[in-house]
mmCIF file of N, CA and C in Angstrom:
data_model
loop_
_atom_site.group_PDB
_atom_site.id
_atom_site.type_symbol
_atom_site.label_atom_id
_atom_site.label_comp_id
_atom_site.label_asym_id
_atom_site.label_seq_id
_atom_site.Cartn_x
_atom_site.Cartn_y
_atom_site.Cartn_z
ATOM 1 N N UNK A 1 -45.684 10.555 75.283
ATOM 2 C CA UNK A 1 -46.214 10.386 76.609
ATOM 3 C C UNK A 1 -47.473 11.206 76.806
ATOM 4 N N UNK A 2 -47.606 11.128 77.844
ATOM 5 C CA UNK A 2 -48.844 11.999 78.372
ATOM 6 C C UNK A 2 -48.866 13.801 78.185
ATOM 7 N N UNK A 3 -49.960 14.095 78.118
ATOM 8 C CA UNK A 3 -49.738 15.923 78.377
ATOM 9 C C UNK A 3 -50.142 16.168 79.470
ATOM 10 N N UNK A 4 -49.207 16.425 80.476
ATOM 11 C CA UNK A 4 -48.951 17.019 81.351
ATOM 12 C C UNK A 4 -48.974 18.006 81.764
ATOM 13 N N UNK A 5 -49.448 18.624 82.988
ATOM 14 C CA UNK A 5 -49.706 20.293 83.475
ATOM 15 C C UNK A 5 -49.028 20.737 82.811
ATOM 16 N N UNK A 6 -47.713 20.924 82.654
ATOM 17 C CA UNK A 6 -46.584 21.661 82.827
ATOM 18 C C UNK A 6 -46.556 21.754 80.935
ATOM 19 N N UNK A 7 -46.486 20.491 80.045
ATOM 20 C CA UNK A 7 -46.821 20.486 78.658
ATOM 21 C C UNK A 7 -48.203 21.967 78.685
ATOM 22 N N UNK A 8 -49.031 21.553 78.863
ATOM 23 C CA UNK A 8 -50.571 22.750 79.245
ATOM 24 C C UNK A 8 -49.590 23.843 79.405
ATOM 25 N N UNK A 9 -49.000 24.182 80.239
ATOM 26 C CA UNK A 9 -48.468 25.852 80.267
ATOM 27 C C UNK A 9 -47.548 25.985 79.165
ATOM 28 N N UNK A 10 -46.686 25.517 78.895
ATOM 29 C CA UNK A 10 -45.397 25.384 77.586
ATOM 30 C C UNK A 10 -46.726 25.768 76.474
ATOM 31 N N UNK A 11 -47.700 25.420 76.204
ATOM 32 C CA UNK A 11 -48.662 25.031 75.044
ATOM 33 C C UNK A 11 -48.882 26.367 75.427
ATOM 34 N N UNK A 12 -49.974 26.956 76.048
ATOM 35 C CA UNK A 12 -50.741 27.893 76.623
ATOM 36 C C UNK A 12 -50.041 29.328 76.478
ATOM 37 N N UNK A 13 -48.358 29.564 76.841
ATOM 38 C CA UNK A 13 -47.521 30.256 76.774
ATOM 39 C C UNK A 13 -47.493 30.654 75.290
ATOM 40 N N UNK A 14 -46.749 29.299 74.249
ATOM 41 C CA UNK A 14 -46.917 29.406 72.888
ATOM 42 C C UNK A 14 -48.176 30.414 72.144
ATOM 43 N N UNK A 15 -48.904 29.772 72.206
ATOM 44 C CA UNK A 15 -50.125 30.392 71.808
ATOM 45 C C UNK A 15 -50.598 31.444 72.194
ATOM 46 N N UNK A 16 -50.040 32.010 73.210
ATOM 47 C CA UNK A 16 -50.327 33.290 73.532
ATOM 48 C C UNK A 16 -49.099 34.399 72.704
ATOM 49 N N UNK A 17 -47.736 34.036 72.830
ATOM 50 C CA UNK A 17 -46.699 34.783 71.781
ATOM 51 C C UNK A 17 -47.302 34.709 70.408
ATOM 52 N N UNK A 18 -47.614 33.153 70.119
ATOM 53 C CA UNK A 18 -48.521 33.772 68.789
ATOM 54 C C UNK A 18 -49.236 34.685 68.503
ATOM 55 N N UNK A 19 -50.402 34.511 69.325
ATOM 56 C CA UNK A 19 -51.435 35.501 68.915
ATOM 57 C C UNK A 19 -50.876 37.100 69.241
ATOM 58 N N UNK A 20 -49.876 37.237 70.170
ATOM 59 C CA UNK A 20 -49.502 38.831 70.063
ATOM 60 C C UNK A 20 -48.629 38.698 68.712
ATOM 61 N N UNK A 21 -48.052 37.845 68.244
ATOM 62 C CA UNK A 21 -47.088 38.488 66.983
ATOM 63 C C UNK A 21 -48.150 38.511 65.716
ATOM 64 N N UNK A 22 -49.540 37.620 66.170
ATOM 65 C CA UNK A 22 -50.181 37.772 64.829
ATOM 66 C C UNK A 22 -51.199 39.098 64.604
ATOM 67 N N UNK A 23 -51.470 39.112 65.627
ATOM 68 C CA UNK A 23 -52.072 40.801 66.105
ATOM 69 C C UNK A 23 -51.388 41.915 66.084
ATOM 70 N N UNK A 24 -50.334 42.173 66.753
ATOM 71 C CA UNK A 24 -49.656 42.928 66.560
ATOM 72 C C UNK A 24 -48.902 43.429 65.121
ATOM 73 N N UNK A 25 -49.020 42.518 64.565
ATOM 74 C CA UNK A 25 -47.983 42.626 63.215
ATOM 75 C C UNK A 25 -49.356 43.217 62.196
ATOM 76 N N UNK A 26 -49.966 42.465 62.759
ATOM 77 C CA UNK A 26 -51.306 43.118 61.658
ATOM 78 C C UNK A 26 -51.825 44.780 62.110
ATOM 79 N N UNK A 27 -51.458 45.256 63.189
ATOM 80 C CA UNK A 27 -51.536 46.699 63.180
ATOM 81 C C UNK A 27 -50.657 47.631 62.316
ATOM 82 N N UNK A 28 -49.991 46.905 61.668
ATOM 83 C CA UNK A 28 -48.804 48.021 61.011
ATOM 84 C C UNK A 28 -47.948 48.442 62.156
ATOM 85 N N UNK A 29 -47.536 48.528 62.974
ATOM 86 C CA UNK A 29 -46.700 49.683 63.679
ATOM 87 C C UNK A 29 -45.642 48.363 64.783
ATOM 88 N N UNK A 30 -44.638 49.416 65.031
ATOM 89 C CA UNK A 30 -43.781 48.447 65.383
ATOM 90 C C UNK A 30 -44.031 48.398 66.886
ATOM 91 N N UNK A 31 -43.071 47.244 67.909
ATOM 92 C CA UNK A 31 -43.413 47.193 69.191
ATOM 93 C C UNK A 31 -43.212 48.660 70.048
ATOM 94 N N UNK A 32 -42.146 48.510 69.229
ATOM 95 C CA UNK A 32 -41.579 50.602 69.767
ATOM 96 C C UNK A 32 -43.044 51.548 69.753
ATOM 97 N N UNK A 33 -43.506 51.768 69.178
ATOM 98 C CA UNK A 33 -44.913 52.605 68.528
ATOM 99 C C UNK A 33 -45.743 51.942 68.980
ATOM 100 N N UNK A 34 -46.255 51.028 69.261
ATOM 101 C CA UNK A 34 -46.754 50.428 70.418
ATOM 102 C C UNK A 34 -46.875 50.943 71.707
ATOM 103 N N UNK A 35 -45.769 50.912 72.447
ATOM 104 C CA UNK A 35 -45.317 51.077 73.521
ATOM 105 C C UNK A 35 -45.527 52.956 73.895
ATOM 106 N N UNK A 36 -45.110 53.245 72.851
ATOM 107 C CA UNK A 36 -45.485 54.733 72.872
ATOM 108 C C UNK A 36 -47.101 55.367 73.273
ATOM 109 N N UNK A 37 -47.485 54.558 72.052
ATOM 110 C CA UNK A 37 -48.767 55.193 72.009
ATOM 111 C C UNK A 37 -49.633 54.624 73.286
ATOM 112 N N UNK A 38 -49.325 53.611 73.908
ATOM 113 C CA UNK A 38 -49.956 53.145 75.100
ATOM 114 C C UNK A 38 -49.549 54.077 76.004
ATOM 115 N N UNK A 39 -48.126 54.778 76.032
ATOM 116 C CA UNK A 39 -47.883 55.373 77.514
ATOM 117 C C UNK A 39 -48.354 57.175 77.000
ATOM 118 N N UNK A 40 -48.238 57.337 75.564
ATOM 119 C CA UNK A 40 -49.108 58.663 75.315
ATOM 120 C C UNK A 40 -50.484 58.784 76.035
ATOM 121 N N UNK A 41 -51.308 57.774 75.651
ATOM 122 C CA UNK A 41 -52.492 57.998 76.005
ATOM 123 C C UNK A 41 -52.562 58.135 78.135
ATOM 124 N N UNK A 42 -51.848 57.529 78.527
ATOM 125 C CA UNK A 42 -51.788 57.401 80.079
ATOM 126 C C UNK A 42 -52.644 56.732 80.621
ATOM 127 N N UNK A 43 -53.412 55.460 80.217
ATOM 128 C CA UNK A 43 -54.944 55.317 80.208
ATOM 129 C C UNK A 43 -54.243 53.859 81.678
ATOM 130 N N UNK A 44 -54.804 53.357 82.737
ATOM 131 C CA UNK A 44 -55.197 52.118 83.180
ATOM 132 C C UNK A 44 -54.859 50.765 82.124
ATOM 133 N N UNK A 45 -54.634 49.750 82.506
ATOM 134 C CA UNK A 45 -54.827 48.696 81.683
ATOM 135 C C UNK A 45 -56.181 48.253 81.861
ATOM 136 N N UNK A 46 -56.206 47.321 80.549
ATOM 137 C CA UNK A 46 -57.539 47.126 79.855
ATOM 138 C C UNK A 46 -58.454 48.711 78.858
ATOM 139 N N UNK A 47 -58.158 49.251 78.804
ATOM 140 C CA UNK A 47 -59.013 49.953 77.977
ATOM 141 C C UNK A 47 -59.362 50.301 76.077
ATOM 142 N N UNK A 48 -58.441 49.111 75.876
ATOM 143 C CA UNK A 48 -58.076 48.263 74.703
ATOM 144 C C UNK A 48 -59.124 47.382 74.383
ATOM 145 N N UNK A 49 -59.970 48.318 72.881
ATOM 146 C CA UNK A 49 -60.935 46.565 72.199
ATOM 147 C C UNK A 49 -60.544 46.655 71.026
ATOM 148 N N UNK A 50 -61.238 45.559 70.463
ATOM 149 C CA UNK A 50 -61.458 45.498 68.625
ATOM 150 C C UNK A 50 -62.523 45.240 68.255
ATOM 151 N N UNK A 51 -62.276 45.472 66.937
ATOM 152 C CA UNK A 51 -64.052 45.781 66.351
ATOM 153 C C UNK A 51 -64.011 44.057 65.687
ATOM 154 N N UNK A 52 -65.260 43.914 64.948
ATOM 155 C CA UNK A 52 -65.471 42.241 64.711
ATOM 156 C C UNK A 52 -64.494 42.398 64.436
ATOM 157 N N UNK A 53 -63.673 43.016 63.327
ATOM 158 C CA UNK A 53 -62.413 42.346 62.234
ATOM 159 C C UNK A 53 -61.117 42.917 62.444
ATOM 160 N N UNK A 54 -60.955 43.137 64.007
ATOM 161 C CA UNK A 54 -59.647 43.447 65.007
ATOM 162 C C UNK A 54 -59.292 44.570 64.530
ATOM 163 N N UNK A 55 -59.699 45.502 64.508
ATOM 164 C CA UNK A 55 -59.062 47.093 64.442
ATOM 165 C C UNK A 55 -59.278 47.321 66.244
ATOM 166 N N UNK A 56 -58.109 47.850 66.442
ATOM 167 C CA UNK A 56 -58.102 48.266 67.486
ATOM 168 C C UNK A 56 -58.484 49.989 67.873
ATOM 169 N N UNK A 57 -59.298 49.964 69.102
ATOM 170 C CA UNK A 57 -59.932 51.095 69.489
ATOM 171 C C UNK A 57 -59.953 51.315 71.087
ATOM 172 N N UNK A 58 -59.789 52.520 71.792
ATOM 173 C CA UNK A 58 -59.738 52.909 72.831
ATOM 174 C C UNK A 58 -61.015 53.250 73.955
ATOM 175 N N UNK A 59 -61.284 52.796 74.510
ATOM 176 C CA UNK A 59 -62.252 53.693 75.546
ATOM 177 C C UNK A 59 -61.424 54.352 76.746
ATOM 178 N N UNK A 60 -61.758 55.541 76.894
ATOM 179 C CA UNK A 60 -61.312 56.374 77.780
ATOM 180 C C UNK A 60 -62.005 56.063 79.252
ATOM 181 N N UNK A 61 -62.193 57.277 79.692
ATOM 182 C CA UNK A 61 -62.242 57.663 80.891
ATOM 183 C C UNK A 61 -62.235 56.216 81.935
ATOM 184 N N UNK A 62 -63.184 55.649 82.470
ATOM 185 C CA UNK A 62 -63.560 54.453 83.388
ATOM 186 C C UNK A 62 -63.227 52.914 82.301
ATOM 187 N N UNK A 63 -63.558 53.173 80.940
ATOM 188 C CA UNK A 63 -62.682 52.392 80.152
ATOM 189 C C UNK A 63 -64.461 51.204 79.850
ATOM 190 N N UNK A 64 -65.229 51.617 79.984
ATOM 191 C CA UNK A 64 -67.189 51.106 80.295
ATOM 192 C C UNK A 64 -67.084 51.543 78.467
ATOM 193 N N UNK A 65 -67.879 50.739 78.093
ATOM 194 C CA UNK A 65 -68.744 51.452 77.249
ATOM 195 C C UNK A 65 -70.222 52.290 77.448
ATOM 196 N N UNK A 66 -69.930 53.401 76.744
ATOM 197 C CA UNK A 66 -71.256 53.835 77.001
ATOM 198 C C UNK A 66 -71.638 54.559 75.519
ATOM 199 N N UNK A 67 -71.402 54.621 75.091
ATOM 200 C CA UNK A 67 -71.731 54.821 73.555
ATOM 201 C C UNK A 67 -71.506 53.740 72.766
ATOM 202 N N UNK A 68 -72.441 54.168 71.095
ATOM 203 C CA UNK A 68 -71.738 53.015 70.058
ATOM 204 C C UNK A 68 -71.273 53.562 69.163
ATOM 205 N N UNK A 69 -70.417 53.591 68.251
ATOM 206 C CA UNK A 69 -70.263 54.583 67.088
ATOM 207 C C UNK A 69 -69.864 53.456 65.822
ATOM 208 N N UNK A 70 -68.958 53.900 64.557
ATOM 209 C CA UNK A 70 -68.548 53.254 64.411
ATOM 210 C C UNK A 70 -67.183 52.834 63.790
ATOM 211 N N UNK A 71 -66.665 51.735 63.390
ATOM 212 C CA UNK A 71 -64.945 51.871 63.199
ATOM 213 C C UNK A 71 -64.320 52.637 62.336
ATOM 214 N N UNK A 72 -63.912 53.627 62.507
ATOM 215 C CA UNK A 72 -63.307 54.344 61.194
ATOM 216 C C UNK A 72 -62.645 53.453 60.066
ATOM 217 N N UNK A 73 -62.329 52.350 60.523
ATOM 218 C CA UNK A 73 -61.179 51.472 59.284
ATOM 219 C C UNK A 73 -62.369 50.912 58.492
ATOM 220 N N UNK A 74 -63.374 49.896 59.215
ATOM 221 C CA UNK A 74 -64.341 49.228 58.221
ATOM 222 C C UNK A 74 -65.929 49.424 58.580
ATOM 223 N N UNK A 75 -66.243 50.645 59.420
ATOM 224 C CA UNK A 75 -67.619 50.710 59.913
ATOM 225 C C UNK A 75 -68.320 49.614 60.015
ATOM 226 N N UNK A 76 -67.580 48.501 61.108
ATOM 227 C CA UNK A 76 -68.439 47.855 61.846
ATOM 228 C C UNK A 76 -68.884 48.758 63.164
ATOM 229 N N UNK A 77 -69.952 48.445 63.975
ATOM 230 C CA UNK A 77 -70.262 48.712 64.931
ATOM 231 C C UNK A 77 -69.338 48.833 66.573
ATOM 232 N N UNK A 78 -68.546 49.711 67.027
ATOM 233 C CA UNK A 78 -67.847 49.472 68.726
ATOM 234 C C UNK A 78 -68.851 49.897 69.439
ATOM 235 N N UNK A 79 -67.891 49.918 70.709
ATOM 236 C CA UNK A 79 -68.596 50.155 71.931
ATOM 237 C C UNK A 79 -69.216 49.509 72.164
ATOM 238 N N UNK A 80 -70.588 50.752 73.415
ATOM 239 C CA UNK A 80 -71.838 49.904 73.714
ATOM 240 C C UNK A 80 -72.252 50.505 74.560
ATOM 241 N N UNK A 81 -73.174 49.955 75.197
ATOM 242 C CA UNK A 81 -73.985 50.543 76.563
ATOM 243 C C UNK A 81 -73.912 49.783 78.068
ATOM 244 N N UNK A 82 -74.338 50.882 78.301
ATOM 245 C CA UNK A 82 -74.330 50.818 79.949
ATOM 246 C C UNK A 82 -72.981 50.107 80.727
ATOM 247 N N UNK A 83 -72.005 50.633 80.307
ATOM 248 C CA UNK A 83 -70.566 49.867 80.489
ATOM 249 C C UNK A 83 -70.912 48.270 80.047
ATOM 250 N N UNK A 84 -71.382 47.734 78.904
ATOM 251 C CA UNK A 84 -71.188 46.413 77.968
ATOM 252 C C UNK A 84 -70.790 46.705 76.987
ATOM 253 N N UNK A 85 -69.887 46.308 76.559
ATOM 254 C CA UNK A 85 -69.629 45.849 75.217
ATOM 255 C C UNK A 85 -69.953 45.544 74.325
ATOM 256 N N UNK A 86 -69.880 45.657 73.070
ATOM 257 C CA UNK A 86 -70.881 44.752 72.417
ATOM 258 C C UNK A 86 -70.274 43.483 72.110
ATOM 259 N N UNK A 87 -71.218 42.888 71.519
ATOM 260 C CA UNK A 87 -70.651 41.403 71.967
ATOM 261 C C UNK A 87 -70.161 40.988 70.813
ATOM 262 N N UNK A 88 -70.246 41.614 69.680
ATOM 263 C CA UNK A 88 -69.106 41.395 68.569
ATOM 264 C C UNK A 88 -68.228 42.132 68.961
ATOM 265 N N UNK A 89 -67.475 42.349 69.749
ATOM 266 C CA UNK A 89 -66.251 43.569 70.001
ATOM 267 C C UNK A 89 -65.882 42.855 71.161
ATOM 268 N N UNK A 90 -64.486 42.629 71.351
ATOM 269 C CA UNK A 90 -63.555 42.181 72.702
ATOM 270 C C UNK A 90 -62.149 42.731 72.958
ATOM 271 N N UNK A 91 -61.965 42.625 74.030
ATOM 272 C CA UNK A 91 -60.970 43.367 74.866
ATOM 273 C C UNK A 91 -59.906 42.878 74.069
ATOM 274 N N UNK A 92 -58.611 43.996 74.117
ATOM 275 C CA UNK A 92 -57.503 44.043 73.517
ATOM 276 C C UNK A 92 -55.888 44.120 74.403
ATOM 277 N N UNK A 93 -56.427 42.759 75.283
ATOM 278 C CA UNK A 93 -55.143 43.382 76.203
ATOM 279 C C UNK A 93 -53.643 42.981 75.540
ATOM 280 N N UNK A 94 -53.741 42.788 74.276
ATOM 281 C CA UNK A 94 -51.987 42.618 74.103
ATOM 282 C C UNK A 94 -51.875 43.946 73.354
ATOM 283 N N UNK A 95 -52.529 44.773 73.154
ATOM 284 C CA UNK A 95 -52.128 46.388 73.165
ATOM 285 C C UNK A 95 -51.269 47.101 74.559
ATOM 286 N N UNK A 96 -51.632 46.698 75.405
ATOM 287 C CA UNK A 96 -51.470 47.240 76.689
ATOM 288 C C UNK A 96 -50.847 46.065 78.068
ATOM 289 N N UNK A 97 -51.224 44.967 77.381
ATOM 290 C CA UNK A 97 -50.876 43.799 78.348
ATOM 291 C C UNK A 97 -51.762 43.484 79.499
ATOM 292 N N UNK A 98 -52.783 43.700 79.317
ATOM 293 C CA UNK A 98 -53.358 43.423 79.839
ATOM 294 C C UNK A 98 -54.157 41.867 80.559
ATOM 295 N N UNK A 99 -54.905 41.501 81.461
ATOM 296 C CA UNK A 99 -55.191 40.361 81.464
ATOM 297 C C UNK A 99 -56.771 40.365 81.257
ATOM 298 N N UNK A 100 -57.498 41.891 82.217
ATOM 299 C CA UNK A 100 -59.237 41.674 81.159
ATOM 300 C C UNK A 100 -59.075 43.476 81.134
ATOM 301 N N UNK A 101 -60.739 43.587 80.369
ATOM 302 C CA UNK A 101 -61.009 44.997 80.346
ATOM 303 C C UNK A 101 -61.195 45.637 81.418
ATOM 304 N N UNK A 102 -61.054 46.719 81.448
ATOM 305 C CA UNK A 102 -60.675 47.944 82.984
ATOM 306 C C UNK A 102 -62.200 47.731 83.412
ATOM 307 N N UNK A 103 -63.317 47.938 82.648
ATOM 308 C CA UNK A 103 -64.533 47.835 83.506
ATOM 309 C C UNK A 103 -65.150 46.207 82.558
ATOM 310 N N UNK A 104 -64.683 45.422 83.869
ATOM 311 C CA UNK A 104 -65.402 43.503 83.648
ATOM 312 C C UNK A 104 -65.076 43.177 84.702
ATOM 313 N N UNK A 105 -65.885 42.205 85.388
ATOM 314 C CA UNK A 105 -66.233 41.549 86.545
ATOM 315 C C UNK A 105 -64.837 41.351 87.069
ATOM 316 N N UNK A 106 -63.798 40.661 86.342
ATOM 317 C CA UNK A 106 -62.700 40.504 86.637
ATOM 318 C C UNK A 106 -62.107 41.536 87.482
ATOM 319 N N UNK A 107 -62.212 42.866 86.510
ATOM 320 C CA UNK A 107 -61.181 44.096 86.968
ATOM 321 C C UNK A 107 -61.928 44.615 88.752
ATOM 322 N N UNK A 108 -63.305 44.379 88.514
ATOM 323 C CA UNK A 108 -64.469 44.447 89.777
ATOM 324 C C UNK A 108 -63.940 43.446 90.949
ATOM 325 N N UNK A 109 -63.434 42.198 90.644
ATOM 326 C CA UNK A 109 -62.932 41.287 91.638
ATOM 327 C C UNK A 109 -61.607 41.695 92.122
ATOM 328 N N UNK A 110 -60.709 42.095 91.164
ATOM 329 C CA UNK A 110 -59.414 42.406 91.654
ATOM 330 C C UNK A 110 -59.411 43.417 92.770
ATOM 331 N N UNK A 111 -60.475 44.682 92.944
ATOM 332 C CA UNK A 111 -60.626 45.476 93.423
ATOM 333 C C UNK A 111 -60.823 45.436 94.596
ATOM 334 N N UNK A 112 -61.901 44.218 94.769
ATOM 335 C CA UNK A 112 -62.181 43.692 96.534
ATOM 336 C C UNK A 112 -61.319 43.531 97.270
#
């Protein structure tokens, strides 16, 4: 038959458990250690990126980039300036569960 709204969310849902078990599993560490190290740090949601080749990395304080440095695992390039990102680097909200990064238009709209 047809695909239907409701098919669209069933689909949409899927693919989202995927991509956290395929991400996640590729960090090494379990959901437990996960969960830890998110509530160690004490940080807001969104302050979760990855570098081009998904190593995951933290920005602190306001959660903006404002520096660039680079990945300890494969020295690609993070961060960025002037609270941007760089644009090979994107938000990591199934570290934290997130839905966008702490400083993006999004997190700016929720606020209003």
């Amino acid at each position: 038959g047809p695909f239907t709204l409701l098919d669209k969310q069933k689909f949409d849902s899927l693919v989202k458990k995927l991509e956290h078990l395929n991400n996640l599993s590729g960090l090494g560490i379990t959901e437990r250690e996960r969960v830890s190290i998110v509530a160690a740090l004490n940080l807001a949601k969104g302050h979760w990126y990855v570098c081009p080749k998904g190593h995951p990395y933290v920005i602190t304080e306001c959660g903006g980039a404002n520096q660039e440095s680079r990945c300890p695992e494969c020295g690609e390039k993070i961060g960025g300036q002037n609270h941007q990102i760089l644009s090979t680097n994107r938000h990591f909200g199934l570290m934290d569960n997130s839905q966008h990064a702490a400083w993006s238009d999004e997190a700016n709209l929720n606020m209003a």
